[in-house]
Coordinates of C-alpha atoms in Angstrom, one line a residue:
X1 CA 81.6 126.5 154.8
X2 CA 84.6 124.6 153.3
X3 CA 86.9 125.7 156.2
X4 CA 84.4 124.8 158.7
X5 CA 84.1 121.2 157.2
X6 CA 87.9 120.9 157.3
X7 CA 88.2 121.9 161.0
X8 CA 85.1 119.7 161.9
X9 CA 87.1 116.7 160.5
X10 CA 90.0 117.4 162.7
X11 CA 87.9 117.0 165.9
X12 CA 87.9 113.5 167.3
X13 CA 85.0 112.7 169.8
X14 CA 85.6 110.1 172.4
X15 CA 82.5 107.9 171.7
X16 CA 81.9 104.5 173.5
X17 CA 82.6 101.4 171.5
X18 CA 80.5 98.3 171.7
X19 CA 81.6 95.8 174.5
X20 CA 82.2 92.2 173.8
X21 CA 80.4 89.6 175.6
X22 CA 81.3 85.8 175.9
X23 CA 84.0 84.6 173.7
X24 CA 85.3 82.0 176.2
X25 CA 87.5 79.6 174.2
X26 CA 85.3 76.5 173.3
X27 CA 86.1 73.8 175.8
X28 CA 84.2 70.6 176.7
X29 CA 83.1 69.9 180.3
X30 CA 80.6 67.9 182.1
X31 CA 78.0 70.6 180.8
X32 CA 79.3 71.4 177.5
X33 CA 79.9 69.8 174.1
X34 CA 82.1 71.1 171.4
X35 CA 82.1 70.1 167.7
X36 CA 84.5 71.2 165.0
X37 CA 83.3 72.2 161.6
X38 CA 86.8 72.3 160.1
X39 CA 87.4 70.5 157.0
X40 CA 86.5 71.0 153.2
X41 CA 83.9 73.5 152.5
X42 CA 82.3 74.7 149.2
X43 CA 83.6 77.8 147.8
X44 CA 82.5 80.3 145.3
X45 CA 84.2 83.7 144.4
X46 CA 82.0 86.6 143.4
X47 CA 82.5 88.6 140.3
X48 CA 84.8 91.5 141.3
X49 CA 82.5 93.9 139.3
X50 CA 79.5 92.6 141.1
X51 CA 80.5 91.8 144.6
X52 CA 76.8 92.1 146.0
X53 CA 75.3 89.8 143.6
X54 CA 75.1 86.8 146.0
X55 CA 73.3 88.8 148.5
X56 CA 70.8 90.2 146.0
X57 CA 70.2 86.7 144.6
X58 CA 70.0 85.2 148.1
X59 CA 72.7 82.6 147.7
X60 CA 72.6 81.9 151.4
X61 CA 68.9 80.6 151.0
X62 CA 69.9 77.4 149.3
X63 CA 73.2 75.4 148.7
X64 CA 75.9 77.3 146.9
X65 CA 76.2 74.7 144.3
X66 CA 72.6 75.8 143.2
X67 CA 73.9 79.2 142.4
X68 CA 76.9 78.2 140.2
X69 CA 79.9 75.9 140.2
X70 CA 81.8 75.5 143.6
X71 CA 85.3 74.4 144.3
X72 CA 86.5 72.5 147.5
X73 CA 88.2 74.9 150.0
X74 CA 90.0 73.9 153.2
X75 CA 89.0 75.5 156.5
X76 CA 90.9 76.8 158.2
X77 CA 93.1 78.4 155.4
X78 CA 93.6 81.5 153.4
X79 CA 91.9 80.9 150.2
X80 CA 94.6 82.9 148.1
X81 CA 97.2 80.2 147.4
X82 CA 95.0 77.1 147.2
X83 CA 94.2 77.2 143.5
X84 CA 96.2 77.7 140.5
X85 CA 94.3 80.4 138.9
X86 CA 94.2 84.2 139.9
X87 CA 92.2 83.7 143.1
X88 CA 95.3 85.1 144.8
X89 CA 94.6 88.7 143.9
X90 CA 90.7 88.5 144.1
X91 CA 89.2 91.5 145.6
X92 CA 85.9 91.5 147.1
X93 CA 83.5 88.9 148.4
X94 CA 83.8 85.1 148.4
X95 CA 81.3 82.4 149.6
X96 CA 81.6 79.3 151.7
X97 CA 79.0 76.8 152.8
X98 CA 78.9 73.3 154.3
X99 CA 76.4 70.9 155.8
X100 CA 76.2 69.4 159.3
X101 CA 74.1 67.4 161.6
X102 CA 72.7 68.7 164.9
X103 CA 72.0 65.7 167.2
X104 CA 68.6 65.2 168.7
X105 CA 70.1 65.4 172.3
X106 CA 71.0 69.0 171.8
X107 CA 67.3 69.9 171.7
X108 CA 66.8 69.3 175.2
X109 CA 67.9 71.9 177.8
X110 CA 70.7 73.1 175.7
X111 CA 71.8 76.2 173.9
X112 CA 73.8 76.0 170.8
X113 CA 76.5 78.4 169.6
X114 CA 78.4 78.9 166.4
X115 CA 81.8 80.5 166.8
X116 CA 84.5 81.5 164.2
X117 CA 88.1 82.0 165.5
X118 CA 88.7 84.5 162.6
X119 CA 87.5 85.4 159.3
X120 CA 89.3 88.0 157.3
X121 CA 88.2 90.7 156.8
X122 CA 84.4 91.1 157.1
X123 CA 82.0 88.2 157.6
X124 CA 78.3 87.6 157.3
X125 CA 76.9 84.3 158.5
X126 CA 73.8 82.6 157.8
X127 CA 72.4 79.2 159.2
X128 CA 69.6 77.5 157.2
X129 CA 69.2 80.7 155.3
X130 CA 68.7 83.0 158.3
X131 CA 71.3 85.7 159.0
X132 CA 72.8 85.2 162.5
X133 CA 75.9 87.4 162.7
X134 CA 78.0 90.0 160.9
X135 CA 81.6 90.8 162.1
X136 CA 84.2 93.2 161.0
X137 CA 88.0 93.1 161.7
X138 CA 89.8 90.0 161.0
X139 CA 92.1 88.0 163.3
X140 CA 89.5 88.1 166.1
X141 CA 86.8 85.6 167.2
X142 CA 83.0 86.2 166.8
X143 CA 80.0 84.0 167.7
X144 CA 76.2 83.8 167.7
X145 CA 73.5 81.7 169.3
X146 CA 72.0 79.4 166.8
X147 CA 69.7 77.3 169.1
X148 CA 66.4 78.5 167.5
X149 CA 67.6 78.1 164.0
X150 CA 68.8 74.5 164.0
X151 CA 67.0 71.4 162.8
X152 CA 67.8 68.8 165.5
X153 CA 68.3 65.2 164.4
X154 CA 68.5 66.6 160.6
X155 CA 70.9 68.3 158.3
X156 CA 71.8 71.9 158.7
X157 CA 73.6 74.5 156.4
X158 CA 76.0 77.2 157.4
X159 CA 76.9 79.8 154.8
X160 CA 79.6 82.5 155.1
X161 CA 80.3 85.6 152.9
X162 CA 83.7 87.0 153.4
X163 CA 84.9 90.3 152.0
X164 CA 88.6 91.0 151.9
X165 CA 88.5 94.6 150.8
X166 CA 90.4 97.2 152.8
X167 CA 89.6 101.0 152.7
X168 CA 90.6 104.1 154.6
X169 CA 88.2 103.3 157.4
X170 CA 89.1 99.7 158.0
X171 CA 91.6 98.4 160.5
X172 CA 94.1 97.9 158.7
X173 CA 93.6 100.6 156.0
X174 CA 93.8 100.2 152.4
X175 CA 92.6 101.7 149.0
X176 CA 90.4 100.4 146.3
X177 CA 90.8 101.6 142.8
X178 CA 89.6 100.9 139.4
X179 CA 92.2 100.7 136.7
X180 CA 92.2 99.8 132.9
X181 CA 93.5 96.3 131.9
X182 CA 93.6 94.4 128.7
X183 CA 89.9 93.4 128.9
X184 CA 88.5 96.7 130.0
X185 CA 88.7 97.6 133.7
X186 CA 89.7 95.9 136.9
X187 CA 89.5 96.4 140.6
X188 CA 92.9 96.7 142.5
X189 CA 93.5 96.5 146.1
X190 CA 96.5 98.5 147.5
X191 CA 97.9 99.0 150.9
X192 CA 101.0 100.3 152.5
X193 CA 101.7 97.6 155.0
X194 CA 104.4 94.9 154.0
X195 CA 102.7 91.7 154.2
X196 CA 100.2 89.9 152.0
X197 CA 96.4 90.6 152.6
X198 CA 95.5 86.9 152.9
X199 CA 91.8 86.3 153.4
X200 CA 89.2 83.6 154.2
X201 CA 88.1 81.6 157.2
X202 CA 91.5 81.6 158.8
X203 CA 90.8 79.8 162.2
X204 CA 88.5 77.0 163.3
X205 CA 84.8 77.0 163.2
X206 CA 83.0 75.3 166.2
X207 CA 79.6 74.4 167.3
X208 CA 79.3 74.2 171.1
X209 CA 76.6 73.7 173.7
X210 CA 76.0 75.3 176.9
X211 CA 73.2 74.8 179.6
X212 CA 70.3 77.4 179.3
X213 CA 72.0 79.3 182.2
X214 CA 75.8 79.2 181.9
X215 CA 79.1 80.8 182.4
X216 CA 79.6 83.5 179.9
X217 CA 82.7 85.3 181.0
X218 CA 85.7 84.7 183.4
X219 CA 88.0 87.4 184.2
X220 CA 91.3 86.5 186.1
X221 CA 94.0 88.6 187.7
X222 CA 96.8 87.4 189.9
X223 CA 99.1 88.7 192.6
X224 CA 102.2 87.5 194.3
X225 CA 103.8 88.1 197.7
X226 CA 106.9 90.2 197.7
X227 CA 108.8 87.0 198.3
X228 CA 106.9 85.2 195.7
X229 CA 106.1 82.4 198.1
X230 CA 102.3 83.4 198.4
X231 CA 99.8 83.9 195.5
X232 CA 96.4 85.2 195.0
X233 CA 93.9 84.5 192.2
X234 CA 91.1 87.0 191.8
X235 CA 88.2 85.8 189.6
X236 CA 85.1 87.5 188.4
X237 CA 82.3 85.6 186.5
X238 CA 79.4 86.7 184.4
X239 CA 76.6 84.4 183.6
X240 CA 73.9 84.3 180.6
X241 CA 70.5 83.2 181.4
X242 CA 68.0 83.3 184.1
X243 CA 68.2 81.7 187.6
X244 CA 66.5 78.4 188.0
X245 CA 64.1 79.8 190.5
X246 CA 62.9 83.2 189.2
X247 CA 61.8 84.4 192.8
X248 CA 65.5 83.8 194.0
X249 CA 68.1 85.1 191.7
X250 CA 71.0 84.2 193.9
X251 CA 73.5 82.2 191.9
X252 CA 76.9 81.6 193.2
X253 CA 80.2 80.2 191.9
X254 CA 82.6 77.5 193.5
X255 CA 86.1 78.0 192.3
X256 CA 88.9 75.5 192.7
X257 CA 92.6 75.7 191.7
X258 CA 94.5 72.8 190.9
X259 CA 98.4 72.5 190.4
X260 CA 100.1 70.9 187.4
X261 CA 99.9 67.5 189.2
X262 CA 96.2 67.8 189.7
X263 CA 96.4 68.5 193.3
X264 CA 93.8 70.9 194.7
X265 CA 95.7 73.8 196.2
X266 CA 92.9 76.5 196.8
X267 CA 89.1 76.6 196.7
X268 CA 86.4 79.1 197.6
X269 CA 82.9 80.3 197.0
X270 CA 82.1 83.5 195.4
X271 CA 80.1 86.6 196.7
X272 CA 76.9 87.7 195.4
X273 CA 78.4 89.5 192.5
X274 CA 80.1 86.1 191.4
X275 CA 83.5 87.2 192.3
X276 CA 86.1 86.1 194.7
X277 CA 89.8 85.3 195.5
X278 CA 91.8 82.2 196.1
X279 CA 95.0 82.2 198.3
X280 CA 97.8 79.9 197.2
X281 CA 100.6 78.8 199.5
X282 CA 104.0 77.8 198.3
X283 CA 103.1 79.0 194.9
X284 CA 104.9 78.3 191.6
X285 CA 105.0 81.5 189.8
X286 CA 104.8 81.9 185.9
X287 CA 108.2 82.8 184.7
X288 CA 109.3 83.4 181.2
X289 CA 111.5 80.9 179.4
X290 CA 115.2 80.8 180.6
X291 CA 114.4 83.1 183.6
X292 CA 113.6 80.0 185.8
X293 CA 114.3 76.2 185.6
X294 CA 110.4 75.7 185.2
X295 CA 109.1 78.3 183.0
X296 CA 105.4 78.7 182.0
X297 CA 103.9 77.0 185.2
X298 CA 100.2 76.9 184.9
X299 CA 97.4 76.0 187.4
X300 CA 94.0 74.9 186.2
X301 CA 91.0 77.0 187.6
X302 CA 87.8 75.1 187.8
X303 CA 84.8 77.3 187.7
X304 CA 81.3 75.8 188.7
X305 CA 78.1 78.0 188.5
X306 CA 75.5 76.7 191.0
X307 CA 71.8 77.7 191.5
X308 CA 70.7 79.0 194.9
X309 CA 69.5 75.4 195.7
X310 CA 73.0 74.1 195.1
X311 CA 72.1 72.6 191.6
X312 CA 75.1 72.6 189.3
X313 CA 74.4 74.7 186.2
X314 CA 77.6 74.8 184.3
X315 CA 81.4 74.0 184.5
X316 CA 84.2 75.8 182.8
X317 CA 88.0 75.2 183.2
X318 CA 90.9 77.5 182.2
X319 CA 94.6 77.6 182.7
X320 CA 96.0 80.3 185.0
X321 CA 99.5 81.6 185.5
X322 CA 100.3 83.4 188.6
X323 CA 102.6 86.4 188.2
X324 CA 102.9 90.0 188.7
X325 CA 104.0 92.9 186.3
X326 CA 105.4 96.2 187.3
X327 CA 107.1 99.1 185.2
X328 CA 108.6 102.5 185.9
X329 CA 110.2 105.1 183.6
X330 CA 113.4 102.8 183.6
X331 CA 112.3 99.2 184.0
X332 CA 110.0 96.4 183.3
X333 CA 109.7 93.6 185.8
X334 CA 108.0 90.4 186.2
X335 CA 107.7 88.8 189.7
X336 CA 110.0 91.6 191.0
X337 CA 112.8 90.7 188.6
X338 CA 113.9 93.0 185.7
X339 CA 113.1 91.7 182.3
X340 CA 115.3 92.1 179.1
X341 CA 113.3 91.2 176.0
X342 CA 115.0 89.2 173.4
X343 CA 113.0 88.0 170.5
X344 CA 111.2 88.7 167.2
X345 CA 108.4 90.4 165.2
X346 CA 106.6 87.4 163.5
X347 CA 103.8 86.7 161.1
X348 CA 101.2 84.1 160.9
X349 CA 102.4 83.0 157.4
X350 CA 103.2 79.9 155.6
X351 CA 103.3 78.2 152.1
X352 CA 99.9 77.3 150.7
X353 CA 97.9 77.7 153.9
X354 CA 98.6 81.5 154.2
X355 CA 97.4 82.6 157.6
X356 CA 95.4 79.6 158.1
X357 CA 95.8 77.9 161.5
X358 CA 98.2 74.9 161.4
X359 CA 99.0 73.1 164.6
X360 CA 102.1 71.4 163.1
X361 CA 103.5 74.8 162.0
X362 CA 102.7 76.3 165.5
X363 CA 104.5 73.5 167.3
X364 CA 107.5 73.8 165.0
X365 CA 107.6 77.6 165.5
X366 CA 107.6 77.3 169.3
X367 CA 110.4 74.7 169.0
X368 CA 112.4 77.0 167.0
X369 CA 111.7 80.0 169.4
X370 CA 113.2 77.8 172.3
X371 CA 116.0 76.6 170.3
X372 CA 117.3 80.1 169.5
X373 CA 116.7 81.3 173.0
X374 CA 114.0 83.9 172.5
X375 CA 111.8 84.8 175.5
X376 CA 109.3 87.0 173.7
X377 CA 107.7 88.0 170.4
X378 CA 105.3 90.7 169.2
X379 CA 102.1 89.5 167.4
X380 CA 103.0 91.8 164.5
X381 CA 100.7 93.1 163.1
X382 CA 97.4 91.5 164.4
X383 CA 96.1 89.1 166.9
X384 CA 97.4 85.6 166.6
X385 CA 95.3 82.5 167.1
X386 CA 94.0 81.6 170.5
X387 CA 95.9 78.3 170.2
X388 CA 99.2 80.1 169.9
X389 CA 98.5 82.3 172.9
X390 CA 97.8 79.1 174.9
X391 CA 100.9 77.6 173.7
X392 CA 102.9 80.7 174.7
X393 CA 101.3 80.4 178.2
X394 CA 102.6 76.7 178.4
X395 CA 106.1 77.4 177.3
X396 CA 106.8 80.8 179.1
X397 CA 107.1 82.9 176.0
X398 CA 106.1 86.5 176.7
X399 CA 103.8 88.2 174.2
X400 CA 103.5 91.9 173.1
X401 CA 100.1 91.6 172.0
X402 CA 99.2 93.9 169.0
X403 CA 96.0 95.0 167.5
X404 CA 95.5 95.1 163.6
X405 CA 96.2 98.8 163.2
X406 CA 99.1 99.0 160.7
X407 CA 100.4 102.2 159.1
X408 CA 97.5 104.2 160.4
X409 CA 97.0 107.5 158.6
X410 CA 94.1 110.1 157.8
X411 CA 92.9 110.0 161.3
X412 CA 89.0 110.2 161.5
X413 CA 86.2 109.4 163.7
X414 CA 85.1 106.2 161.8
X415 CA 88.6 104.8 161.9
X416 CA 89.0 105.7 165.6
X417 CA 85.9 103.8 166.5
X418 CA 87.1 100.7 164.7
X419 CA 90.6 100.9 166.1
X420 CA 89.2 101.1 169.6
X421 CA 86.8 98.3 168.8
X422 CA 89.7 96.2 167.7
X423 CA 91.5 96.7 171.0
X424 CA 88.4 96.1 173.0
X425 CA 88.0 92.8 171.3
X426 CA 91.7 91.9 171.7
X427 CA 91.8 92.7 175.3
X428 CA 88.5 90.9 176.0
X429 CA 89.9 87.7 174.3
X430 CA 93.5 87.8 175.7
X431 CA 93.3 89.3 179.1
X432 CA 93.5 86.0 181.0
X433 CA 96.8 85.0 179.4
X434 CA 99.9 85.1 181.7
X435 CA 102.0 85.4 178.6
X436 CA 100.6 88.6 177.5
X437 CA 102.7 91.2 179.2
X438 CA 102.2 94.3 177.0
X439 CA 99.6 95.7 174.6
X440 CA 100.7 97.3 171.5
X441 CA 98.1 99.7 170.1
X442 CA 99.6 100.2 166.6
X443 CA 102.5 99.5 164.3
X444 CA 104.2 102.3 162.4
X445 CA 101.2 104.7 162.6
X446 CA 101.9 108.1 160.8
X447 CA 102.6 109.8 164.2
X448 CA 103.7 113.1 162.7
X449 CA 100.2 113.8 161.3
X450 CA 98.1 116.7 162.6
X451 CA 95.6 114.5 164.4
X452 CA 97.8 112.0 165.8
X453 CA 98.2 113.2 169.4
X454 CA 94.5 113.4 170.1
X455 CA 93.8 110.2 168.2
X456 CA 96.5 108.1 170.1
X457 CA 95.5 109.7 173.5
X458 CA 92.0 108.4 173.0
X459 CA 93.3 104.9 171.9
X460 CA 95.6 104.8 174.9
X461 CA 92.9 105.9 177.3
X462 CA 90.6 103.2 176.2
X463 CA 93.3 100.6 176.4
X464 CA 94.0 101.7 180.1
X465 CA 90.4 101.7 181.0
X466 CA 90.1 98.1 179.8
X467 CA 93.3 96.8 181.6
X468 CA 95.5 98.6 184.0
X469 CA 97.7 95.5 184.7
X470 CA 99.9 95.7 181.6
X471 CA 101.8 98.6 180.1
X472 CA 101.1 100.1 176.7
X473 CA 103.3 100.4 173.7
X474 CA 103.4 101.0 170.0
X475 CA 106.0 100.3 167.3
X476 CA 106.9 103.8 166.0
X477 CA 108.9 104.4 162.7
X478 CA 108.4 108.1 162.6
X479 CA 111.6 109.9 163.8
X480 CA 111.5 110.9 167.4
X481 CA 111.7 114.6 166.4
X482 CA 108.3 114.4 164.7
X483 CA 106.5 111.9 166.9
X484 CA 103.2 112.9 168.7
X485 CA 102.2 109.7 170.2
X486 CA 104.9 108.5 172.5
X487 CA 103.8 110.6 175.5
X488 CA 100.8 108.5 175.8
X489 CA 102.7 105.2 175.9
X490 CA 104.4 103.4 178.9
X491 CA 107.2 101.9 176.9
X492 CA 108.7 103.3 173.7
X493 CA 109.2 100.8 170.9
X494 CA 110.8 102.0 167.8
X495 CA 111.6 100.5 164.3
X496 CA 114.6 101.4 162.2
X497 CA 116.5 99.7 159.4
X498 CA 120.0 101.0 159.5
X499 CA 122.1 99.8 156.5
X500 CA 119.0 98.5 154.7
X501 CA 116.4 101.2 154.1
X502 CA 118.6 104.1 155.1
X503 CA 122.4 104.1 154.1
X504 CA 121.9 100.7 152.3
X505 CA 125.0 98.4 152.6
X506 CA 126.9 100.9 155.0
X507 CA 127.8 98.5 157.9
X508 CA 129.9 101.4 159.3
X509 CA 126.7 103.5 159.9
X510 CA 124.7 101.2 162.2
X511 CA 126.0 101.0 165.8
X512 CA 126.3 104.8 166.5
X513 CA 123.0 105.6 164.7
X514 CA 121.2 103.0 166.9
X515 CA 122.6 104.3 170.2
X516 CA 121.8 107.8 169.2
X517 CA 118.3 107.3 168.4
X518 CA 117.5 105.1 171.4
X519 CA 119.0 107.9 173.6
X520 CA 117.0 110.4 171.9
X521 CA 113.8 108.5 172.4
X522 CA 114.7 108.1 176.2
X523 CA 115.5 111.7 176.6
X524 CA 112.3 112.9 175.0
X525 CA 109.9 110.9 177.0
X526 CA 111.9 109.5 180.0
X527 CA 110.5 105.9 179.4
X528 CA 112.0 102.5 178.9
X529 CA 112.9 101.9 175.3
X530 CA 112.9 98.8 173.1
X531 CA 114.1 98.4 169.5
X532 CA 111.1 96.6 168.0
X533 CA 112.4 96.1 164.5
X534 CA 115.8 95.8 162.8
X535 CA 117.2 93.6 160.1
X536 CA 118.1 93.0 156.5
X537 CA 116.6 91.0 153.7
X538 CA 118.6 87.9 153.0
X539 CA 118.3 85.3 150.2
X540 CA 119.0 81.9 151.7
X541 CA 122.2 80.3 150.3
X542 CA 123.6 83.7 148.8
X543 CA 127.2 84.0 150.1
X544 CA 129.4 87.0 149.3
X545 CA 132.6 88.0 151.1
X546 CA 133.1 90.8 151.7
X547 CA 129.5 91.1 152.9
X548 CA 127.1 92.5 150.4
X549 CA 123.4 93.3 150.6
X550 CA 121.1 90.2 150.4
X551 CA 123.8 87.8 151.4
X552 CA 123.8 85.8 154.5
X553 CA 127.1 87.4 155.4
X554 CA 125.4 90.9 155.3
X555 CA 122.6 90.0 157.5
X556 CA 125.0 88.5 160.1
X557 CA 127.1 91.6 160.1
X558 CA 124.1 93.8 160.5
X559 CA 123.0 91.8 163.5
X560 CA 126.6 92.0 165.0
X561 CA 126.6 95.7 164.6
X562 CA 123.2 96.1 166.3
X563 CA 124.3 93.7 169.2
X564 CA 127.2 96.2 169.9
X565 CA 124.8 99.0 170.1
X566 CA 122.3 97.1 172.3
X567 CA 125.2 96.3 174.8
X568 CA 126.2 100.0 175.0
X569 CA 122.6 100.8 175.5
X570 CA 122.0 98.1 178.1
X571 CA 124.4 99.7 180.5
X572 CA 122.3 102.9 180.7
X573 CA 119.4 101.0 182.5
X574 CA 116.4 102.0 180.6
X575 CA 116.9 100.0 177.3
X576 CA 115.0 96.9 178.0
X577 CA 114.7 94.8 174.7
X578 CA 115.7 93.9 171.2
X579 CA 113.4 92.2 168.7
X580 CA 114.6 91.1 165.2
X581 CA 112.5 91.5 162.2
X582 CA 111.7 88.8 161.4
X583 CA 111.3 85.3 162.7
X584 CA 110.7 83.7 159.3
X585 CA 110.4 84.9 155.5
X586 CA 106.8 85.8 154.7
X587 CA 104.7 86.7 151.6
X588 CA 104.0 90.3 150.6
X589 CA 102.2 91.9 147.8
X590 CA 104.0 91.6 144.4
X591 CA 106.8 94.2 144.3
X592 CA 110.2 94.6 142.5
X593 CA 111.8 95.1 145.9
X594 CA 110.5 91.8 147.1
X595 CA 111.8 88.5 145.7
X596 CA 108.8 86.1 146.5
X597 CA 108.1 88.1 149.6
X598 CA 110.0 89.7 152.5
X599 CA 113.2 87.8 153.3
X600 CA 114.2 89.3 156.5
X601 CA 113.5 86.2 158.4
X602 CA 116.4 84.4 160.2
X603 CA 114.4 81.4 159.3
X604 CA 113.2 80.5 155.8
X605 CA 109.5 80.4 155.0
X606 CA 109.9 76.6 155.5
X607 CA 111.4 77.2 159.0
X608 CA 115.0 76.4 158.3
X609 CA 117.9 78.5 159.7
X610 CA 119.9 81.0 157.8
X611 CA 123.4 81.6 158.9
X612 CA 122.2 84.6 161.2
X613 CA 120.0 82.1 163.2
X614 CA 123.2 80.5 164.7
X615 CA 124.7 84.0 165.6
X616 CA 121.4 85.0 167.1
X617 CA 121.2 81.7 169.0
X618 CA 124.6 82.4 170.6
X619 CA 123.6 86.1 171.5
X620 CA 120.3 85.1 173.1
X621 CA 121.7 82.4 175.3
X622 CA 124.6 84.5 176.2
X623 CA 122.2 87.1 177.5
X624 CA 120.1 84.5 179.4
X625 CA 123.3 83.4 181.0
X626 CA 124.5 86.9 181.9
X627 CA 121.1 88.2 183.0
X628 CA 119.2 85.3 184.4
X629 CA 122.0 82.7 185.2
X630 CA 120.7 80.2 182.6
X631 CA 123.0 77.4 181.3
X632 CA 124.2 77.0 177.7
X633 CA 122.6 74.1 175.6
X634 CA 125.2 71.5 175.0
X635 CA 125.2 71.9 171.2
X636 CA 125.5 75.8 171.3
X637 CA 129.3 75.9 170.4
X638 CA 130.8 73.5 167.8
X639 CA 133.9 71.7 169.1
X640 CA 137.0 73.3 167.3
X641 CA 140.2 72.3 169.2
X642 CA 141.4 71.5 172.7
X643 CA 143.2 74.8 173.5
X644 CA 145.0 73.3 176.6
X645 CA 148.7 72.3 176.6
X646 CA 149.3 68.7 176.1
X647 CA 152.1 66.9 178.2
X648 CA 155.0 65.2 176.6
X649 CA 154.7 61.4 176.7

């Protein structure tokens, strides 16, 4: 019986996962209103030894202040670094609430929705004491209709319980243990991933209205002619609600496409399935940064839902970038031109606010990405904010969009279901973004384990079933000799820290090893290869000559040795990208190997450049000039001397 149970645990069944509905980014229009609930909320932490107390005592049925003392907590923000006590390492549930008014006008012919951009990790939401939604998996949006629960022209209350606990069946995984301390016992959260498990209401909270019958989903795909002169926008719309005339259920959509100057360039009427296509002449394609003088060109698609009697029911607008992607066993192309990725792994991480959405920080980061000449980044190791995805669209920064699966191990049916659900929600959210050029289905999974092959085959198959227009990758740290997942990917991405985690300090053991490993990956799978992570921790301001680990000189030398390997590999044709780890320093769990966090950033946590940033900037712009005929910034090279001969007076 024991053997049978063991064998049964190794069999993974391809079960269906729930399909998302709705989730359009909240935008105002003639038919919609949007109200932000961001601000200062009331906050209570649960007793770690009694995390369900609030549910049992029904804290959601009244103001949180009636259940005990509250503290002010900003939303959006991680709660961990806000206070000066031990809230940072709290494990378990916390509670938020706030009051808001619903205007009387919303009671007439409107539906009202409550939407959260992200709560990490698990969220339970009540409105006026009534449970409206439960959502698991952080970094992804969720919403619920609250029309029937609101008091219009009066005050309302929203209450949220957030649970940050990670276990072996959450995405990402973790472990909860009970350990003795000076006062008795304590709950400890552990995890293998190398970034801090920030928690809380991380992104904006919105109330928004729709008509009773409204546009629930818009799916957009684009094509270009071979010469990139003509373009096509294919759209498909789903509605929610009933037709105005129950006897005649024939709704239709009018779609209009406007260019950047607001000029109408295409329009059309949908078929009975609410889908159609728009033809665009003299198209302005969406190009990545530095591949074209006008990168990130976006059109605006206006979608109007009409009843069969031509009554306008709803209006929704979204940005559209026209571009095509193609890939083979040797190349990745956008609009028919080969792409060489140069960029970063990143983190949503900053002092005080943790992973909370911060528009000032987001704009600063994109300024730095463009300053350094990057054309791409990976959303390591979870979906980033919708606002940052929109910003990437506008600035022509390509995104390798990664789901929250980090260091996956102990593959089982429950984990598989949540992993697949995280990808379904991610693709549902980000499928219309032109900046998203690749899906990453995991970071550093334990792909040598017994069940890894069947597990990742099922994950990859689901991803392709949801979107066939983009290739699939995963950042793999398992040696190529032991990997079982790469054959299910379209592009191989590998992580390796030569001269840091292996052969620490040995700068003479970098270039050859990088070349040999990349060649081995390509030889094994016959697919394009990207080095998705490399780097070295660097303490800002530490200078040592000759170069020594943790010094700025050492990080610069590590980069230079990798550059040499990359240039050797680029000549082989199938090596298509290099991503530094990391864009900026970030916080991790407490560890004697981490001085205040992971210091592999080329920028400090305060977003100031280390010496390596200036070297990397010269590298990235040199590649842009060589590969895409881009010009150098005027300040790229500091004036040293006029090397020409001077004539005698």
